[in-house]
Amino acid sequence: MNPQQTSNSGRPTARWGRLIAAASCLLALAAMAIPGAAQAVQAPSAFTSAELARAERAVLAADVAGTAWGVDPATGTVRVLADETVSAAEIGRVRRGAGDLSPALTITRTPGELRTFLQGGEPIYSTAGRCAAGFNGTAGGQDVLITAGHCTSAFPTWYADSAGTALIGPTAASSFPGNDYGLIRYVSSLSRPGTVICNGQVIDIIGARNPTIGETLWVAAPTGCTSGGVTALNLTINYGGADIVHGLGRLTACTEPGSSGAPVFTMSGYAVGIVSGGSGNCSTGGTTYFQPILEILNAYGVTLT
């Protein structure tokens, strides 16, 4: 759906469009620092864990859309990424909100806009938006499909085709904002194997686990299967309009609009997460934020199939 259109939830979808591109360099030292940011970097021992937690809460309270942040153990600071929609005044608001802990913030700029990936692509469709299928499973004796919460919270019914003739089923559960995951309950006879297709290869999903920094993961998005390294965990993203999500991982794989809910996995067959949003694209390079899978399974009592 077009970013200027309004979803059937009554909320303008432009709010979804704030968050895609800002995430690309959250922990990258090569990102262009805003004036004064270099002076903000402190030695790892400069701030206590309690002080860093206070600094994170200050960034959250500033409520600036187009920002992403988390503690960087390498520098002992809170790294804040600001996309191109964030004004100098808003950056000033973030720093002022941190008060005497402003030096604990390392703020960097990145081109583009952070956003979720509700728009474009396939393979699952609502009446006004398109997302991606994540992993199949069972919960409470029913077959379910895991996907992004910003998809399921916005639309009640899902189809396997854009014409709306191949019914998957209704939204069964949603957790967004705060988290970004949801369930669709199968009510049709559509095939729902416990596999992921990546560049023509069928990957059997044999289990689930948490991600680790530095490992390579794959994303089976509607626009293609890509891979990248995990560069950060437990990040908070402000998508705008009070849509703030905690506990996300960051992956250097590119994804594009339509990829929300797409599976993040290992080639050895372990489910690791689902796509929440990202930055950039697969032509010039991009970054993906993902919701770890174990939290979803535990929250809803889902067993992968």
Coordinates of C-alpha atoms in Angstrom, one line a residue:
M1 CA 0.0 0.0 0.0
N2 CA 1.1 3.5 -0.7
P3 CA 2.7 5.3 2.2
Q4 CA 0.2 8.1 1.8
Q5 CA -2.8 5.8 2.1
T6 CA -4.6 5.1 5.3
S7 CA -4.9 1.5 6.7
N8 CA -8.2 0.0 7.6
S9 CA -7.2 0.6 11.2
G10 CA -7.7 4.3 10.6
R11 CA -4.0 5.1 11.1
P12 CA -2.1 6.8 8.3
T13 CA 0.5 4.4 7.0
A14 CA 3.0 7.2 6.7
R15 CA 3.9 6.5 10.3
W16 CA 5.1 3.1 9.3
G17 CA 7.3 4.8 6.7
R18 CA 9.6 6.6 9.2
L19 CA 11.8 3.8 10.2
I20 CA 13.4 1.9 7.4
A21 CA 16.7 3.5 6.7
A22 CA 18.0 4.8 9.9
A23 CA 19.0 1.5 11.3
S24 CA 21.9 0.8 8.9
C25 CA 24.8 2.0 11.1
L26 CA 23.7 1.8 14.7
L27 CA 26.9 0.3 15.9
A28 CA 29.1 1.0 12.8
L29 CA 32.0 3.3 13.6
A30 CA 32.0 4.3 9.9
A31 CA 28.8 6.2 10.3
M32 CA 28.9 9.9 9.9
A33 CA 29.0 11.4 13.4
I34 CA 27.0 14.5 14.2
P35 CA 29.0 17.5 15.5
G36 CA 30.3 16.8 19.0
A37 CA 29.5 13.1 18.9
A38 CA 33.2 12.1 19.0
Q39 CA 33.7 13.9 22.3
A40 CA 30.8 11.8 23.7
V41 CA 32.6 8.5 23.5
Q42 CA 33.9 7.4 26.8
A43 CA 36.0 4.5 28.0
P44 CA 34.0 1.4 28.9
S45 CA 34.5 2.1 32.6
A46 CA 33.3 5.7 32.5
F47 CA 29.6 4.8 33.2
T48 CA 28.0 2.2 35.4
S49 CA 25.4 -0.1 34.1
A50 CA 22.8 1.8 36.1
E51 CA 23.8 5.0 34.5
L52 CA 23.6 3.5 31.0
A53 CA 20.2 2.2 31.8
R54 CA 19.1 5.7 32.9
A55 CA 20.6 7.1 29.7
E56 CA 18.5 4.6 27.7
R57 CA 15.4 5.6 29.5
A58 CA 16.1 9.2 28.8
V59 CA 16.3 8.5 25.0
L60 CA 13.0 6.6 25.3
A61 CA 11.4 9.5 27.1
A62 CA 12.5 12.0 24.5
D63 CA 10.3 10.1 22.0
V64 CA 12.0 11.0 18.8
A65 CA 10.8 9.0 15.8
G66 CA 13.6 7.8 13.5
T67 CA 16.0 6.8 16.3
A68 CA 17.4 3.4 17.4
W69 CA 19.5 2.8 20.4
G70 CA 21.2 0.3 22.7
V71 CA 24.3 -0.1 25.0
D72 CA 27.5 -0.6 23.1
P73 CA 29.8 -2.7 25.3
A74 CA 32.9 -1.8 23.2
T75 CA 32.6 1.9 24.2
G76 CA 30.6 1.8 27.3
T77 CA 28.1 4.3 25.9
V78 CA 24.6 4.3 24.6
R79 CA 24.8 4.4 20.8
V80 CA 21.9 6.4 19.3
L81 CA 21.3 6.3 15.5
A82 CA 19.3 9.2 14.1
D83 CA 17.9 9.0 10.6
E84 CA 17.6 11.9 8.1
T85 CA 14.1 12.9 9.4
V86 CA 15.5 13.7 12.9
S87 CA 16.1 17.4 13.2
A88 CA 19.0 19.1 15.1
A89 CA 16.4 20.3 17.6
E90 CA 15.2 16.8 18.2
I91 CA 18.8 15.6 18.7
G92 CA 19.2 18.5 21.2
R93 CA 16.0 17.3 23.0
V94 CA 17.5 13.8 23.3
R95 CA 20.7 15.2 24.8
R96 CA 18.9 17.6 27.2
G97 CA 16.7 14.8 28.4
A98 CA 19.8 12.8 29.4
G99 CA 20.9 15.7 31.6
D100 CA 24.3 15.0 33.3
L101 CA 24.4 11.7 31.4
S102 CA 24.5 13.4 28.0
P103 CA 28.2 12.4 27.6
A104 CA 27.0 8.7 27.8
L105 CA 25.2 9.1 24.5
T106 CA 27.1 8.6 21.2
I107 CA 24.8 9.9 18.4
T108 CA 25.4 9.2 14.8
R109 CA 23.6 10.1 11.6
T110 CA 22.7 7.7 8.7
P111 CA 20.9 8.5 5.5
G112 CA 17.3 7.5 4.7
E113 CA 14.4 6.7 7.1
L114 CA 13.8 4.0 9.6
R115 CA 10.5 2.1 9.0
T116 CA 8.8 -1.2 9.4
F117 CA 8.3 -3.4 6.3
L118 CA 4.5 -3.6 6.1
Q119 CA 4.3 -2.4 2.5
G120 CA 5.0 -4.2 -0.8
G121 CA 5.9 -7.8 -1.5
E122 CA 4.4 -11.1 -0.6
P123 CA 3.4 -13.8 0.3
I124 CA 0.7 -12.9 2.8
Y125 CA -2.0 -10.3 2.1
S126 CA -4.5 -8.3 4.1
T127 CA -7.2 -6.1 2.6
A128 CA -4.8 -3.1 2.6
G129 CA -1.3 -4.4 3.2
R130 CA 1.2 -7.1 2.5
C131 CA 3.7 -8.8 4.8
A132 CA 5.7 -12.1 4.8
A133 CA 5.1 -15.5 6.3
G134 CA 7.5 -16.4 9.1
F135 CA 7.4 -19.8 10.6
N136 CA 4.6 -22.4 10.9
G137 CA 3.7 -23.9 14.3
T138 CA 1.0 -25.1 16.6
A139 CA -0.5 -23.4 19.7
G140 CA -3.3 -24.7 21.8
G141 CA -4.0 -27.5 19.3
Q142 CA -4.4 -25.1 16.4
D143 CA -2.1 -24.5 13.4
V144 CA -0.7 -21.0 13.3
L145 CA 1.6 -18.8 11.3
I146 CA 4.1 -16.5 13.0
T147 CA 4.6 -13.0 11.5
A148 CA 5.2 -9.4 12.5
G149 CA 3.0 -7.9 15.1
H150 CA 2.7 -4.6 13.3
C151 CA 1.1 -6.6 10.5
T152 CA -1.4 -8.6 12.7
S153 CA -2.3 -5.6 14.9
A154 CA -3.3 -3.6 11.8
F155 CA -5.3 -6.2 9.8
P156 CA -7.8 -8.9 10.9
T157 CA -7.8 -11.4 8.0
W158 CA -5.0 -12.8 5.8
Y159 CA -4.8 -14.4 2.4
A160 CA -2.2 -16.2 0.4
D161 CA -2.9 -14.3 -2.8
S162 CA -3.4 -10.6 -3.6
A163 CA -6.9 -11.2 -5.0
G164 CA -8.1 -12.4 -1.5
T165 CA -9.4 -15.8 -2.7
A166 CA -6.9 -18.1 -0.9
L167 CA -7.8 -17.6 2.8
I168 CA -5.2 -18.3 5.4
G169 CA -7.2 -17.2 8.4
P170 CA -7.7 -14.5 11.0
T171 CA -5.3 -12.7 13.2
A172 CA -5.2 -14.8 16.4
A173 CA -2.8 -12.7 18.6
S174 CA -0.7 -9.5 18.3
S175 CA 2.0 -7.9 20.4
F176 CA 2.8 -4.4 19.1
P177 CA 4.2 -2.0 20.0
G178 CA 6.6 -3.0 22.8
N179 CA 7.2 -6.2 20.9
D180 CA 6.7 -7.0 17.2
Y181 CA 5.1 -10.4 16.7
G182 CA 1.7 -12.0 16.1
L183 CA -0.1 -15.1 15.1
I184 CA -2.4 -15.9 12.2
R185 CA -4.7 -19.0 12.8
Y186 CA -5.1 -21.3 9.8
V187 CA -8.7 -22.0 8.9
S188 CA -8.1 -23.4 5.5
S189 CA -6.4 -26.5 4.0
L190 CA -3.4 -24.5 2.7
S191 CA -0.2 -26.5 2.9
R192 CA 1.9 -25.3 5.9
P193 CA 5.2 -27.3 6.0
G194 CA 7.9 -26.7 8.6
T195 CA 10.4 -25.5 5.9
V196 CA 11.9 -22.3 4.5
I197 CA 12.9 -21.9 0.9
C198 CA 16.1 -20.0 0.3
N199 CA 17.4 -19.4 -3.2
G200 CA 15.7 -22.6 -4.4
Q201 CA 17.0 -24.7 -1.5
V202 CA 14.4 -26.1 1.0
I203 CA 15.6 -25.8 4.6
D204 CA 13.9 -28.0 7.2
I205 CA 13.4 -26.1 10.4
I206 CA 14.5 -28.5 13.1
G207 CA 14.5 -26.2 16.2
A208 CA 14.8 -22.6 17.5
R209 CA 17.5 -20.7 19.4
N210 CA 18.6 -17.2 20.3
P211 CA 21.0 -15.2 18.1
T212 CA 24.6 -14.5 19.0
I213 CA 26.8 -11.5 18.1
G214 CA 29.0 -12.1 15.1
E215 CA 27.1 -15.1 13.6
T216 CA 25.8 -15.2 10.1
L217 CA 22.0 -15.5 9.6
W218 CA 19.7 -15.7 6.6
V219 CA 16.5 -14.0 5.8
A220 CA 14.0 -15.6 3.4
A221 CA 12.2 -12.4 2.3
P222 CA 9.7 -12.1 -0.6
T223 CA 12.4 -10.1 -2.6
G224 CA 15.0 -12.8 -2.2
C225 CA 17.1 -14.7 0.3
T226 CA 19.9 -12.7 1.8
S227 CA 22.5 -13.2 4.6
G228 CA 24.4 -11.0 7.0
G229 CA 26.1 -10.8 10.4
V230 CA 24.5 -10.1 13.7
T231 CA 26.0 -6.8 14.9
A232 CA 23.8 -5.9 17.9
L233 CA 21.2 -7.3 20.2
N234 CA 18.6 -5.9 22.6
L235 CA 18.1 -2.7 20.7
T236 CA 15.1 -0.3 21.0
I237 CA 13.6 1.2 17.9
N238 CA 11.3 4.2 17.7
Y239 CA 9.1 3.8 14.6
G240 CA 7.2 7.0 15.3
G241 CA 3.7 7.6 16.4
A242 CA 4.3 5.9 19.8
D243 CA 5.3 2.7 18.0
I244 CA 8.4 1.7 20.0
V245 CA 9.8 -1.8 20.0
H246 CA 12.3 -3.3 22.4
G247 CA 14.7 -6.3 22.3
L248 CA 15.5 -6.4 18.6
G249 CA 18.6 -7.7 16.9
R250 CA 20.4 -6.0 14.1
L251 CA 21.6 -7.9 11.0
T252 CA 23.6 -6.7 8.0
A253 CA 21.4 -8.6 5.5
C254 CA 19.3 -6.4 3.3
T255 CA 15.5 -6.6 3.2
E256 CA 12.9 -4.4 1.6
P257 CA 9.3 -3.4 2.1
G258 CA 7.0 -6.4 2.1
S259 CA 9.5 -8.4 4.3
S260 CA 7.9 -7.8 7.7
G261 CA 7.5 -11.2 9.4
A262 CA 10.0 -13.0 7.1
P263 CA 11.9 -15.8 8.8
V264 CA 15.5 -15.2 10.1
F265 CA 17.3 -18.6 10.4
T266 CA 20.5 -20.6 10.1
M267 CA 21.3 -22.8 7.1
S268 CA 21.5 -25.7 9.5
G269 CA 17.8 -25.3 10.1
Y270 CA 17.3 -23.3 13.3
A271 CA 14.7 -20.5 13.5
V272 CA 16.2 -17.4 15.1
G273 CA 13.8 -14.6 14.5
I274 CA 11.4 -12.7 12.3
V275 CA 11.9 -9.4 10.5
S276 CA 10.5 -6.3 12.2
G277 CA 11.9 -3.5 10.0
G278 CA 15.1 -2.2 8.5
S279 CA 17.0 0.4 6.5
G280 CA 18.2 0.8 2.9
N281 CA 17.5 -1.7 0.2
C282 CA 19.0 -4.6 -1.7
S283 CA 20.3 -2.4 -4.5
T284 CA 22.5 -0.1 -2.5
G285 CA 22.8 -2.1 0.7
G286 CA 20.7 -2.3 3.9
T287 CA 20.2 -3.5 7.4
T288 CA 17.5 -5.6 9.0
Y289 CA 16.1 -5.5 12.6
F290 CA 14.6 -8.7 13.8
Q291 CA 12.5 -10.0 16.7
P292 CA 14.1 -13.1 18.4
I293 CA 12.0 -16.2 18.0
L294 CA 12.3 -17.8 21.5
E295 CA 10.4 -14.8 23.0
I296 CA 7.6 -15.4 20.6
L297 CA 7.4 -19.1 21.2
N298 CA 7.4 -18.7 24.9
A299 CA 4.8 -15.8 24.8
Y300 CA 2.2 -17.9 22.9
G301 CA 3.2 -21.4 23.7
V302 CA 4.0 -22.2 20.1
T303 CA 5.8 -25.3 18.9
L304 CA 7.4 -25.0 15.5
T305 CA 6.3 -27.6 12.9

